[in-house]
mmCIF file of C-alpha atoms and ligand atoms in Angstrom:
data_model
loop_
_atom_site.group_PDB
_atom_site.id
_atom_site.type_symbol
_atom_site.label_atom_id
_atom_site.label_comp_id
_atom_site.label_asym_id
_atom_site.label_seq_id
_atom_site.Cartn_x
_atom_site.Cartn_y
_atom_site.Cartn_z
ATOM 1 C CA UNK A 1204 0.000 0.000 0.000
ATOM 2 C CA UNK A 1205 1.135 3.581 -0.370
ATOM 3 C CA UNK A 1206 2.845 6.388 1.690
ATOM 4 C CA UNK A 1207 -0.022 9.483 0.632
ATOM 5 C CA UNK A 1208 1.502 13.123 1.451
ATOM 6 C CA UNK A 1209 -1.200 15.634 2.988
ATOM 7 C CA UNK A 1210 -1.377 18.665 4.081
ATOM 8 C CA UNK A 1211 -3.704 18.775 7.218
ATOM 9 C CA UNK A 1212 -3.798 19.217 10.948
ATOM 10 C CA UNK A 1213 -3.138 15.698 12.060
ATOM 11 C CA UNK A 1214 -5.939 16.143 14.794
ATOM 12 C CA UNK A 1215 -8.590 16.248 11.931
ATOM 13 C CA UNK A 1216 -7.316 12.776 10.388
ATOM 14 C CA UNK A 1217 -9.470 10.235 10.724
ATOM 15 C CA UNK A 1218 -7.036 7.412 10.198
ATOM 16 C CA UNK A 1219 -6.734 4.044 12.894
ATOM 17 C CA UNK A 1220 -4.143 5.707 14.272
ATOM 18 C CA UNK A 1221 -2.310 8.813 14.149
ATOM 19 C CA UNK A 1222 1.495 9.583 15.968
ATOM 20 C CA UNK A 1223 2.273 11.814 18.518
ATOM 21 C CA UNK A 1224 5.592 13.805 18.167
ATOM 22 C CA UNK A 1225 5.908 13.829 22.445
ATOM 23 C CA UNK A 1226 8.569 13.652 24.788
ATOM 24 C CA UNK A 1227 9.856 11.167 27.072
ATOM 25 C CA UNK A 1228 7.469 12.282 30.194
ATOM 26 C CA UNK A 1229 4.646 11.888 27.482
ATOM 27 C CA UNK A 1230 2.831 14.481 29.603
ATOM 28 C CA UNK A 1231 2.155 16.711 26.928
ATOM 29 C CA UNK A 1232 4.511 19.633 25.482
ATOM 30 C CA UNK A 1233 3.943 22.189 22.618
ATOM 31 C CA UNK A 1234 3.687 21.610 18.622
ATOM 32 C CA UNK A 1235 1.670 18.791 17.352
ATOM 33 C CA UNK A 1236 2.172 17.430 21.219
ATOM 34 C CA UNK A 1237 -0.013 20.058 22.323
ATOM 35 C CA UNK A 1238 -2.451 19.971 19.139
ATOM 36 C CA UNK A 1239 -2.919 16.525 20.097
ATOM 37 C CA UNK A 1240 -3.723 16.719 23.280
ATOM 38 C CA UNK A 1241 -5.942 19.527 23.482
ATOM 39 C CA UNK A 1242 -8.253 17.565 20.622
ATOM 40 C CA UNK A 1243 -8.346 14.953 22.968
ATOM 41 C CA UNK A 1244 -9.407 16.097 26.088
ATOM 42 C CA UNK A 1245 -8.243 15.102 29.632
ATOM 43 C CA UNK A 1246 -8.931 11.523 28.903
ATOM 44 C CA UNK A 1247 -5.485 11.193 27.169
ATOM 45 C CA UNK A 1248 -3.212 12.617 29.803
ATOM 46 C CA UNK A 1249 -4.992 10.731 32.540
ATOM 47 C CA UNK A 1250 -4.181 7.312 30.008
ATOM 48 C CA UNK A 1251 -0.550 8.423 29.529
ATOM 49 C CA UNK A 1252 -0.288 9.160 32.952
ATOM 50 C CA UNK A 1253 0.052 5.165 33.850
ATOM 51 C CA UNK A 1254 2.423 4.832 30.532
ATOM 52 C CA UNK A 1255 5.760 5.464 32.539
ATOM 53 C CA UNK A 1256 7.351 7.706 30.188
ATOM 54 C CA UNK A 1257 8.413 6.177 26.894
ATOM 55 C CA UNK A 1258 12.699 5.987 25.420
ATOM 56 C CA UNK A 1259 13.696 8.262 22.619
ATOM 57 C CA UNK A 1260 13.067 6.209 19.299
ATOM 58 C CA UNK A 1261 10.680 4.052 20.992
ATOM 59 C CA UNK A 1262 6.731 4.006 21.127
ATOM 60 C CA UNK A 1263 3.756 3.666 23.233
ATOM 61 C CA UNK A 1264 0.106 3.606 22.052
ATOM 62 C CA UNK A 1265 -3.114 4.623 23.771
ATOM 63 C CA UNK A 1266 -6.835 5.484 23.314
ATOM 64 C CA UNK A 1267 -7.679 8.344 20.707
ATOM 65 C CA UNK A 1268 -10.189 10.073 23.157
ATOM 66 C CA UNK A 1269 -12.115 12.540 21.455
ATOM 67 C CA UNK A 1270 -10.136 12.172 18.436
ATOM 68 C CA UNK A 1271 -11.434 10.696 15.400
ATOM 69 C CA UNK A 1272 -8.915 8.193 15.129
ATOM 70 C CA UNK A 1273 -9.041 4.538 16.887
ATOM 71 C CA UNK A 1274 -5.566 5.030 18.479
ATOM 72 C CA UNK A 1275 -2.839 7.708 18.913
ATOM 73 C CA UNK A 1276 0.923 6.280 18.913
ATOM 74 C CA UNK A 1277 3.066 8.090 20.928
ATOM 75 C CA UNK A 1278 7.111 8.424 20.355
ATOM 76 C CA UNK A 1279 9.298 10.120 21.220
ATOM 77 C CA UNK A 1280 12.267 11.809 17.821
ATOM 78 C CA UNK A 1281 15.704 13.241 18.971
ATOM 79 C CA UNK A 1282 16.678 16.284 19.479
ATOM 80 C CA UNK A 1283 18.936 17.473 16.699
ATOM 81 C CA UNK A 1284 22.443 17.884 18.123
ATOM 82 C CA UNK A 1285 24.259 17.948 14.513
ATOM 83 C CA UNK A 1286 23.613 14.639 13.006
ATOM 84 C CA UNK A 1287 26.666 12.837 15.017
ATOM 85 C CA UNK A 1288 24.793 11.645 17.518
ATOM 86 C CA UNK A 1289 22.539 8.772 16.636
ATOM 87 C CA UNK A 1290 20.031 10.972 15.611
ATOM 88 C CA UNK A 1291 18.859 9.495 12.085
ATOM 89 C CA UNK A 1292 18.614 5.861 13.736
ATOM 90 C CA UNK A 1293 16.863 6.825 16.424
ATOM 91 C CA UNK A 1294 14.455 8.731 14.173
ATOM 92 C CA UNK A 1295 14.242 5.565 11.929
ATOM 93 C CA UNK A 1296 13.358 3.754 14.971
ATOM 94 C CA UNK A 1297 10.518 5.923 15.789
ATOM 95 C CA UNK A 1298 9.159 5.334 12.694
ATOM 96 C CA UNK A 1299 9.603 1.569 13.136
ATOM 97 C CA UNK A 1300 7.842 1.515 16.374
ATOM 98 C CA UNK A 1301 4.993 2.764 15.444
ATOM 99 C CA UNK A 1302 4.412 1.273 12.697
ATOM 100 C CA UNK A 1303 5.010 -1.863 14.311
ATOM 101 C CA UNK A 1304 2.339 -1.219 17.139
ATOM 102 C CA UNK A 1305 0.267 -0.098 14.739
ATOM 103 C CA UNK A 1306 0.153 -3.337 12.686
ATOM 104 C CA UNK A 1307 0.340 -5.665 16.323
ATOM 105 C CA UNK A 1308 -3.031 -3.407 16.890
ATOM 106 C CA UNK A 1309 -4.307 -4.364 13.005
ATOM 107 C CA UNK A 1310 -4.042 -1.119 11.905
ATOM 108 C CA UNK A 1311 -5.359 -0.320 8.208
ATOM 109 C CA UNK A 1312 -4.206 2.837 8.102
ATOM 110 C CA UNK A 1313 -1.647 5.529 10.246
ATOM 111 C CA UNK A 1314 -0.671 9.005 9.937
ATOM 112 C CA UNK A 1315 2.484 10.722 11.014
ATOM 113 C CA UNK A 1316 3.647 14.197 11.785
ATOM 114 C CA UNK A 1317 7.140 14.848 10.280
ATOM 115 C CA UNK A 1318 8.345 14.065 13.816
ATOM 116 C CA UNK A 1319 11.535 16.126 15.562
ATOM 117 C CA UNK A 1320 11.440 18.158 12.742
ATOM 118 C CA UNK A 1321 9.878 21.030 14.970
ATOM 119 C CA UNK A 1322 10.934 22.196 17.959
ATOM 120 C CA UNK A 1323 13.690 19.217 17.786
ATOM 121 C CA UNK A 1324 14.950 21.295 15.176
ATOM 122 C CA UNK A 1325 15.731 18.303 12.910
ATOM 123 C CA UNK A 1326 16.209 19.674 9.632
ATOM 124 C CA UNK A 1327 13.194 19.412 7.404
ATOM 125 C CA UNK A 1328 14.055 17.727 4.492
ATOM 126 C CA UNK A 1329 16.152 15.224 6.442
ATOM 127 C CA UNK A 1330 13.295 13.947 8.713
ATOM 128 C CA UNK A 1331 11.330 13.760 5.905
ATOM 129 C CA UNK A 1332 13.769 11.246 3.836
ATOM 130 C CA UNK A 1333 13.823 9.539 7.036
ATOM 131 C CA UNK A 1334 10.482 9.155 7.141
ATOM 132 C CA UNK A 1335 9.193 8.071 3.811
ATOM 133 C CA UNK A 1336 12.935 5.525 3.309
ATOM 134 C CA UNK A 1337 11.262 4.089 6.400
ATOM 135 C CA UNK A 1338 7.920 3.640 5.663
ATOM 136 C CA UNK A 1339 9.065 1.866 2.370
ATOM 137 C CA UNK A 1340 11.206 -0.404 3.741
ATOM 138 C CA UNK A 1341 7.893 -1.057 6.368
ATOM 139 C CA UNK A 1342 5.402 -1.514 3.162
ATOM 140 C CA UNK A 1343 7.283 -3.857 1.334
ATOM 141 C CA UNK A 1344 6.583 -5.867 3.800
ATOM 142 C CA UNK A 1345 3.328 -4.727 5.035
ATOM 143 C CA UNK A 1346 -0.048 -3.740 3.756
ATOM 144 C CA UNK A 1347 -0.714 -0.340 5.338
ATOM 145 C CA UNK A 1348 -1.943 2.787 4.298
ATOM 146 C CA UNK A 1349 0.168 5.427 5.494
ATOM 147 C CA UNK A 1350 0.138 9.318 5.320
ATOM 148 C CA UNK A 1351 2.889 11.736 6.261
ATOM 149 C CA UNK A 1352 1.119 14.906 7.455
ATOM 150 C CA UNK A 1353 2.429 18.180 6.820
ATOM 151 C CA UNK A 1354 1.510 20.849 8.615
ATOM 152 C CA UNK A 1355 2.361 23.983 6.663
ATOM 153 C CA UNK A 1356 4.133 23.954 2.981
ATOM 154 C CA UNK A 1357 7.169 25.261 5.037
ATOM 155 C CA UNK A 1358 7.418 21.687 6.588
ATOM 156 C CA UNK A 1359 7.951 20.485 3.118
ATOM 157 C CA UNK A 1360 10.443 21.583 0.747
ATOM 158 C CA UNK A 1361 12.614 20.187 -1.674
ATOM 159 C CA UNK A 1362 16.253 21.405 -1.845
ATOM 160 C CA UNK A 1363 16.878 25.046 -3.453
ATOM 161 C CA UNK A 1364 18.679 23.390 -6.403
ATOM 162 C CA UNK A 1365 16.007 21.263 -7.728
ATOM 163 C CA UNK A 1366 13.576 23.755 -6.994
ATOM 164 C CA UNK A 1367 15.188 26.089 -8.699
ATOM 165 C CA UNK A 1368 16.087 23.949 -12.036
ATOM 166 C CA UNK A 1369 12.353 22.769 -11.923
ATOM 167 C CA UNK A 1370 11.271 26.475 -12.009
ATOM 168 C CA UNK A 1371 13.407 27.581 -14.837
ATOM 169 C CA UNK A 1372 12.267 24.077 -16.915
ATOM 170 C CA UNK A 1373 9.200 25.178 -16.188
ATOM 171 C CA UNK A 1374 9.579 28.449 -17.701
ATOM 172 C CA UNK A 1375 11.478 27.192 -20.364
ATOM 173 C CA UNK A 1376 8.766 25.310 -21.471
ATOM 174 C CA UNK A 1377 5.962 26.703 -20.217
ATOM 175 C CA UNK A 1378 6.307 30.250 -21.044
ATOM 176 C CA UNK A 1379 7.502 29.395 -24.790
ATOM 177 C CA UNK A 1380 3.739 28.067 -25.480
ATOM 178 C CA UNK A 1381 1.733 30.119 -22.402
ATOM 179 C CA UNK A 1382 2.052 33.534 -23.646
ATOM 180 C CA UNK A 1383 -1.277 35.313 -23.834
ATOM 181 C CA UNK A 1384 -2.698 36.168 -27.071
ATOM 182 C CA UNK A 1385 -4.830 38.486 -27.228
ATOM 183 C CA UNK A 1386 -5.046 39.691 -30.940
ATOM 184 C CA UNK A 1387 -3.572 38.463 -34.588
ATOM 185 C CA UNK A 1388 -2.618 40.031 -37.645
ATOM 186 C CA UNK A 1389 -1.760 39.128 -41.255
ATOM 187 C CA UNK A 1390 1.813 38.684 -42.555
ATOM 188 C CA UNK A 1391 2.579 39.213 -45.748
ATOM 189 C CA UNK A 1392 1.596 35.930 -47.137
ATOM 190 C CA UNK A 1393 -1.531 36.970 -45.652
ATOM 191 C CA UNK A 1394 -0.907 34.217 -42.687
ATOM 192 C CA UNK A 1395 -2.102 34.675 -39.173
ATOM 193 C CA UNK A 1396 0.408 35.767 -36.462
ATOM 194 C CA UNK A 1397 -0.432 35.782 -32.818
ATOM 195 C CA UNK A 1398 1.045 38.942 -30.900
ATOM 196 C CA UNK A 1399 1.534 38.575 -26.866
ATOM 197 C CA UNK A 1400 0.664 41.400 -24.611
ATOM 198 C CA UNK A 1401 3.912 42.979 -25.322
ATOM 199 C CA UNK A 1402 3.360 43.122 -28.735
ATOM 200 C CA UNK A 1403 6.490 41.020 -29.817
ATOM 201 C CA UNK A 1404 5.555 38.124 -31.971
ATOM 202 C CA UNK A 1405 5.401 34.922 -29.790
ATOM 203 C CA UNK A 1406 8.387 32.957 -29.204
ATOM 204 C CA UNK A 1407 6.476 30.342 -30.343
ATOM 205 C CA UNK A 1408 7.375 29.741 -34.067
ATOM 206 C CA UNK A 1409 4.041 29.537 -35.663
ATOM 207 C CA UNK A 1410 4.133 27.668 -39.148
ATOM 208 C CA UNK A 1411 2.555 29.811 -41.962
ATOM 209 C CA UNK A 1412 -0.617 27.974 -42.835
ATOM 210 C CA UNK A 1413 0.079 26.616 -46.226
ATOM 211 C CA UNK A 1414 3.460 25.143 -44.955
ATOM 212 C CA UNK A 1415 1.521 23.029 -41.986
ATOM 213 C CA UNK A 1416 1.132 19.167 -42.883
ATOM 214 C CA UNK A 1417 -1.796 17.852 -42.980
ATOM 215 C CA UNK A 1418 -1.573 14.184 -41.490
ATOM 216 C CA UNK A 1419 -1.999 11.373 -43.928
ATOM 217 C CA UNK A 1420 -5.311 10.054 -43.824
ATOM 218 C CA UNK A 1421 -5.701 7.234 -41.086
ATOM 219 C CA UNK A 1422 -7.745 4.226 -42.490
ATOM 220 C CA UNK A 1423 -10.772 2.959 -40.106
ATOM 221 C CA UNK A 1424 -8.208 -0.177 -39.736
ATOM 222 C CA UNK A 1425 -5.409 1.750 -38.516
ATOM 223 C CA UNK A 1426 -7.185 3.722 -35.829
ATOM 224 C CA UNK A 1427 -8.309 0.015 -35.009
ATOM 225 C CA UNK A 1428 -5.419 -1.580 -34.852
ATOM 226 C CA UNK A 1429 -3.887 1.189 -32.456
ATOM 227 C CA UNK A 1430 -6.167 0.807 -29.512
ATOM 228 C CA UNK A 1431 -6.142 -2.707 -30.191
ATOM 229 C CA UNK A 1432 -3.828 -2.977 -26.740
ATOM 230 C CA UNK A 1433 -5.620 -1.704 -23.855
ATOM 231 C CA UNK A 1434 -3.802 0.304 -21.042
ATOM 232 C CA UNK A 1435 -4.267 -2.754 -18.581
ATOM 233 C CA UNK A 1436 -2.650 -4.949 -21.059
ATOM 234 C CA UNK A 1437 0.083 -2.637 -22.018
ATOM 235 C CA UNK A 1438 0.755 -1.927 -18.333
ATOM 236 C CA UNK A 1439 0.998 -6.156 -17.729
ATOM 237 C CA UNK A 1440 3.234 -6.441 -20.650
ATOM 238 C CA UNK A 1441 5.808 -3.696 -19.927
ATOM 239 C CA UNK A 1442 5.725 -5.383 -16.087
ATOM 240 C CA UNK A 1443 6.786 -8.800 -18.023
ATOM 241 C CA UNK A 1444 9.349 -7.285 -20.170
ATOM 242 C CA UNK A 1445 11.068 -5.190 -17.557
ATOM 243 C CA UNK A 1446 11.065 -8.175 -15.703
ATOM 244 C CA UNK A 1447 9.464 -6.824 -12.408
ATOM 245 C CA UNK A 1448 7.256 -8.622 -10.120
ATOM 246 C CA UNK A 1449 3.507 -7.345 -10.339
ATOM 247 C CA UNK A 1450 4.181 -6.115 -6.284
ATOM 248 C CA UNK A 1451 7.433 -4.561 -7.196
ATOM 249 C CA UNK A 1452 5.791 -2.540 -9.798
ATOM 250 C CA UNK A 1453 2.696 -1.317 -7.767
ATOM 251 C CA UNK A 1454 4.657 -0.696 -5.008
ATOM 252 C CA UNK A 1455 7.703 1.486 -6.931
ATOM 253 C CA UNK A 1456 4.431 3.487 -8.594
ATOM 254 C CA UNK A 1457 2.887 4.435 -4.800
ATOM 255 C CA UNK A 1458 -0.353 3.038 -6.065
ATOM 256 C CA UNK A 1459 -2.597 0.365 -4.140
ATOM 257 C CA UNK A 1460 -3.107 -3.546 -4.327
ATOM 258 C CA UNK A 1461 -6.482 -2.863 -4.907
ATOM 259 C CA UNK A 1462 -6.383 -0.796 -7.249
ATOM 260 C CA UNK A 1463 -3.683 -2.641 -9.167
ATOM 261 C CA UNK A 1464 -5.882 -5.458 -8.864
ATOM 262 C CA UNK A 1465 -8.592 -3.708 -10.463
ATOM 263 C CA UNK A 1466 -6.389 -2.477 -13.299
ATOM 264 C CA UNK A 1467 -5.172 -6.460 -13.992
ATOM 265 C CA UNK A 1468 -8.462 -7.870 -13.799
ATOM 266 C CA UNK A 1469 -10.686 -5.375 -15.898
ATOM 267 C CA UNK A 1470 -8.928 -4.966 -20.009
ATOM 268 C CA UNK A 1471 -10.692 -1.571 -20.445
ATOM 269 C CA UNK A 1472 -9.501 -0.016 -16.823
ATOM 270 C CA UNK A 1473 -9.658 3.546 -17.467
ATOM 271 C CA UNK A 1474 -6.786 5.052 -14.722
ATOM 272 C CA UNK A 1475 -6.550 8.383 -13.452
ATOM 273 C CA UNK A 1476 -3.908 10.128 -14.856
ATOM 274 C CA UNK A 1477 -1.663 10.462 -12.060
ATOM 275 C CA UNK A 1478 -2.166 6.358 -11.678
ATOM 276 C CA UNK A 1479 -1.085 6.031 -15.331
ATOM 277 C CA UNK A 1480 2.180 8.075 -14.989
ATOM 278 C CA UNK A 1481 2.702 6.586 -11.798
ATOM 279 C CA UNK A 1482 2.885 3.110 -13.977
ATOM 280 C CA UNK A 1483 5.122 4.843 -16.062
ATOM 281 C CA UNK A 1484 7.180 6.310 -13.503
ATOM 282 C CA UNK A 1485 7.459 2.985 -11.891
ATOM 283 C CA UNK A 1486 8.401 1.583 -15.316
ATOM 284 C CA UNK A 1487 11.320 3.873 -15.965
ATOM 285 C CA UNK A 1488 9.641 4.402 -19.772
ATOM 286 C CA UNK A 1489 11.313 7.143 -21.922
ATOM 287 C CA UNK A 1490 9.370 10.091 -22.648
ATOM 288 C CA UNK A 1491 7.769 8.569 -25.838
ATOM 289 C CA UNK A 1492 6.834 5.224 -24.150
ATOM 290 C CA UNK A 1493 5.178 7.420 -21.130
ATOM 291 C CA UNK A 1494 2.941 9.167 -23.747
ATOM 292 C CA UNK A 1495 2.330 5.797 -25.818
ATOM 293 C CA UNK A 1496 1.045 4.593 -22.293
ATOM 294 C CA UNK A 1497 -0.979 7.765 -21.168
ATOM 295 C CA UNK A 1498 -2.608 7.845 -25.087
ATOM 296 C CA UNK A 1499 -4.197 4.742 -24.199
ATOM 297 C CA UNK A 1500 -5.446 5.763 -21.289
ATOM 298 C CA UNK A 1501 -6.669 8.797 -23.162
ATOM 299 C CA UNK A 1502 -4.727 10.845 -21.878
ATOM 300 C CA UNK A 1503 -1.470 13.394 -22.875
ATOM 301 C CA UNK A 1504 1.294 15.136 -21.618
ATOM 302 C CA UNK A 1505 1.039 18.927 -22.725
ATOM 303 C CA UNK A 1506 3.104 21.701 -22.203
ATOM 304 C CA UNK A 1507 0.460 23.798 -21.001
ATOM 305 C CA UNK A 1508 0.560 21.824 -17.414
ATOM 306 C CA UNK A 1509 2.781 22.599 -15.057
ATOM 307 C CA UNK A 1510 2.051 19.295 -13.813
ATOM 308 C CA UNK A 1511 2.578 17.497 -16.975
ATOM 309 C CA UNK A 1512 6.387 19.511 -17.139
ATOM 310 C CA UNK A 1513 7.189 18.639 -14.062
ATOM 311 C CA UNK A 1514 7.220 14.763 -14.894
ATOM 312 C CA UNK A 1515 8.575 15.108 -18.308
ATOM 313 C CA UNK A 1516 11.813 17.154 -16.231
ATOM 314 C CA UNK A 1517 11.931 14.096 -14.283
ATOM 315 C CA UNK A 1518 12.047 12.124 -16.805
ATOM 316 C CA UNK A 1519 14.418 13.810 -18.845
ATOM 317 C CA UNK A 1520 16.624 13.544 -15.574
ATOM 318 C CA UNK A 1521 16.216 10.191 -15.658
ATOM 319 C CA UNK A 1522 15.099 10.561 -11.941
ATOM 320 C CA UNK A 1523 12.047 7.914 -11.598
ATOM 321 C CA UNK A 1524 11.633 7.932 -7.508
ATOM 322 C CA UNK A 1525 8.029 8.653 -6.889
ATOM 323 C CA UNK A 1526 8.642 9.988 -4.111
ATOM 324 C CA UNK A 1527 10.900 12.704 -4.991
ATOM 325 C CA UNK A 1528 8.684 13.554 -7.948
ATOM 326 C CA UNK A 1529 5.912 14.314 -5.397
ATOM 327 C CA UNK A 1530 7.625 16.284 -3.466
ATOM 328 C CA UNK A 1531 8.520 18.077 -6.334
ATOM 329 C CA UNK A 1532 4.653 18.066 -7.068
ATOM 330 C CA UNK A 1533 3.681 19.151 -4.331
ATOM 331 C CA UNK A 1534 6.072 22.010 -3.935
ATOM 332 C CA UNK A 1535 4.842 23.115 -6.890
ATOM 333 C CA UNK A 1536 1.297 22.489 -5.634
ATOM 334 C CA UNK A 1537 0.428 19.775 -7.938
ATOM 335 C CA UNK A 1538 -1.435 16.762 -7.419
ATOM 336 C CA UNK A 1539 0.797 13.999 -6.488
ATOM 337 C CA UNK A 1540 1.432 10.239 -8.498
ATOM 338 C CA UNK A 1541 -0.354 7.223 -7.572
ATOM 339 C CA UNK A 1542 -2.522 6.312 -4.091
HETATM 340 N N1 LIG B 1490 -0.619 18.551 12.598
HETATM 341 C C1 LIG B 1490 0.416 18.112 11.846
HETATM 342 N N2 LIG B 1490 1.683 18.502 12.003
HETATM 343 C C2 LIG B 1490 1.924 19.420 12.955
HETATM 344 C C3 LIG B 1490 0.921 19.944 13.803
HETATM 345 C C4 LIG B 1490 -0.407 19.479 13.591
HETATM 346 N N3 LIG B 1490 -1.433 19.905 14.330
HETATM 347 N N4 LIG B 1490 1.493 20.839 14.660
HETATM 348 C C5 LIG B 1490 2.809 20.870 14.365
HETATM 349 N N5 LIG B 1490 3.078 20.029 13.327
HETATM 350 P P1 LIG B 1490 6.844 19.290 16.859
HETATM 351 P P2 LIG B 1490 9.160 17.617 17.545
HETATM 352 C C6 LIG B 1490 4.348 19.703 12.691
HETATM 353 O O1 LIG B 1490 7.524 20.503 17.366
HETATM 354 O O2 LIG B 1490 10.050 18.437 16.682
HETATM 355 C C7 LIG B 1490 6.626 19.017 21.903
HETATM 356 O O3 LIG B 1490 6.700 20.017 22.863
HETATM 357 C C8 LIG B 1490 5.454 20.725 12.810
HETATM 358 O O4 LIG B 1490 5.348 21.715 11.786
HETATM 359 O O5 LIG B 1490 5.421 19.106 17.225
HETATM 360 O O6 LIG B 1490 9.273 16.133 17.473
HETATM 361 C C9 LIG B 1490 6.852 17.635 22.465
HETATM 362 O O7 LIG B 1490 6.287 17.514 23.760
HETATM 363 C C10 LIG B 1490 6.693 19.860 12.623
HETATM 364 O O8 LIG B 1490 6.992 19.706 11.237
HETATM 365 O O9 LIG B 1490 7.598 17.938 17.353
HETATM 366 C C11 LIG B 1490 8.351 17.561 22.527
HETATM 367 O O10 LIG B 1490 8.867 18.215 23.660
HETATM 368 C C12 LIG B 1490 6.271 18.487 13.151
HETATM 369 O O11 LIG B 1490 4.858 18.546 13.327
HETATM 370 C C13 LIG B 1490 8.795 18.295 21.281
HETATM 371 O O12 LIG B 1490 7.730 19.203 20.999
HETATM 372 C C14 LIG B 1490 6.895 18.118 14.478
HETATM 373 O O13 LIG B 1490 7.031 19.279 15.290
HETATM 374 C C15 LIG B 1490 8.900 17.372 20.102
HETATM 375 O O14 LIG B 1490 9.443 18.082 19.032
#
């Protein structure tokens, strides 16, 4: 099952269980602690009372209270004291213990805070690899649903660098075709010219009229013959010649057994389009064999999507992590692949 990255108050999730960034006295404290608590009520300090305190990197669970989730897992992150001192393990334990209690308590589904990564001070994007390397490792073993909860976009941000080459691809590419047009006049061949609002001809090179070509006329048994493979049974096939497992390809794409079930066992499965270039993604395909895939889900990649751009940079880069293409996504306020 998938990690699924929200932005939410983790009080308002109604999940089986959700985790409590606390500290050792698990008495209560400030940040998400505090948020926690106070949605509870009384009821949850009087419970954690009789806990005895819990280890950093380990985890206790209780009652949810007035929360609207079955359970809330308690743990306790380290305070970040430069990165020598155990911190990353004992953050990856955290992680591990919860999800572990979660499962011994048949937990469906869990949602974490991006915990010591507040007052803890552990450096955002850090806790947040920690977090979702984790949680893969967990679900490749597991079937879970998990989310990682992030407070405010702040919380979550991808490193300068890639943010800034994803901007400038994106204006690269975007701009060159997004220019507004707001009138047209006639060259001297008498062709149509768009002007932007500055007045300067479009970047955009646009063909004189009689020089476009027209595409050769498709016979009925062409058009046939090229939805003849479905998306379901292109999707099976690439998994076969790539050599993956059916799990190792549902899994790398972020998307759900059941959906991938649904996909396998129904020839005209229509996806979403963020599940179809999540198959993609997961499939390493060039950019060709991405839009060969997405065209038979009906579906394109255009440059007039920021969203679209933003996977065609990352595959460009060669870069086919799903998870570091949504947090590019999402950085970028875009919806994210798969789930
Ligand atoms: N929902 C989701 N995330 C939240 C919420 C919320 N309601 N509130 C804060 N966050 P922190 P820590 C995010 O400081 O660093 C307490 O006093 C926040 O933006 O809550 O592990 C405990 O008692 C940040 O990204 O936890 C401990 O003494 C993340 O949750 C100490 O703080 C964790 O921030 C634990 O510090």
């Amino acid at each position: 099952m998938p990690i699924k990255i929200v932005r939410n108050d983790i009080t308002k999730m109604e999940c089986d269980a959700i985790v409590n960034a606390a500290n050792s006295s698990l008495l209560g404290g400030g940040g998400v602690d505090g948020a926690i608590h106070r949605a509870a009520g009384r009821g949850l300090l009087l419970e954690c009372m009789k806990l005895g305190g819990c280890k950093t990197g380990q985890a206790k669970i209780t009652g949810s209270h007035r929360l609207p989730c079955r359970y809330v897992i308690h743990t306790v992150g380290p305070k970040w004291q430069g990165g020598q001192s155990g911190e990353k393990e004992l953050l990856e334990s955290c992680y591990r213990e919860s999800l572990r209690l979660a499962a011994e308590y048949h937990c469906e589904s869990i949602a974490f805070p991006l915990i010591s990564s507040g007052i803890y001070g552990y450096p955002k994007d850090r806790a947040l690899k920690v977090a979702v390397d984790t949680i893969t490792a967990f679900l490749l073993e597991h079937e879970m649903l998990v989310h990682i909860v992030v407070f405010d976009k702040s919380a979550f941000q991808i490193s300068e660098k890639l943010f800034s080459d994803i901007a400038s691809y994106i204006d690269d590419t975007y701009v060159d075709t997004h220019v507004t047009f707001n009138r047209s006049r006639r060259d001297e061949c008498g062709n149509s010219h768009m002007l932007r609002d500055d007045g300067d001809t479009c970047k955009m090179q646009m063909p004189c009229f009689q020089t476009i070509a027209m595409p050769k006329a498709v016979s009925l048994a062409d058009m046939v013959n090229q939805i003849d493979e479905s998306f379901s049974q292109m999707l099976l096939r690439k998994i076969d010649e790539k050599g993956m497992t059916d799990a190792e390809c549902y899994k790398k794409a972020n998307v759900d057994r059941k959906l991938f079930s649904k996909i396998r066992g129904d020839v005209h499965y229509h996806p979403s389009k963020t599940t179809a270039i999540a198959f993609a993604i997961a499939l390493e395909l060039s950019l060709d064999e991405t839009k060969d895939m997405l065209m038979k889900a009906g579906f394109a990649l255009s440059h007039s999507s920021k969203f679209d751009i933003i996977i065609e940079y990352f595959i460009n880069n060669g870069n086919y992590n799903v998870f570091e293409i949504n947090e590019a996504l999402f950085a970028f306020d875009q919806s994210l692949l798969g789930v």
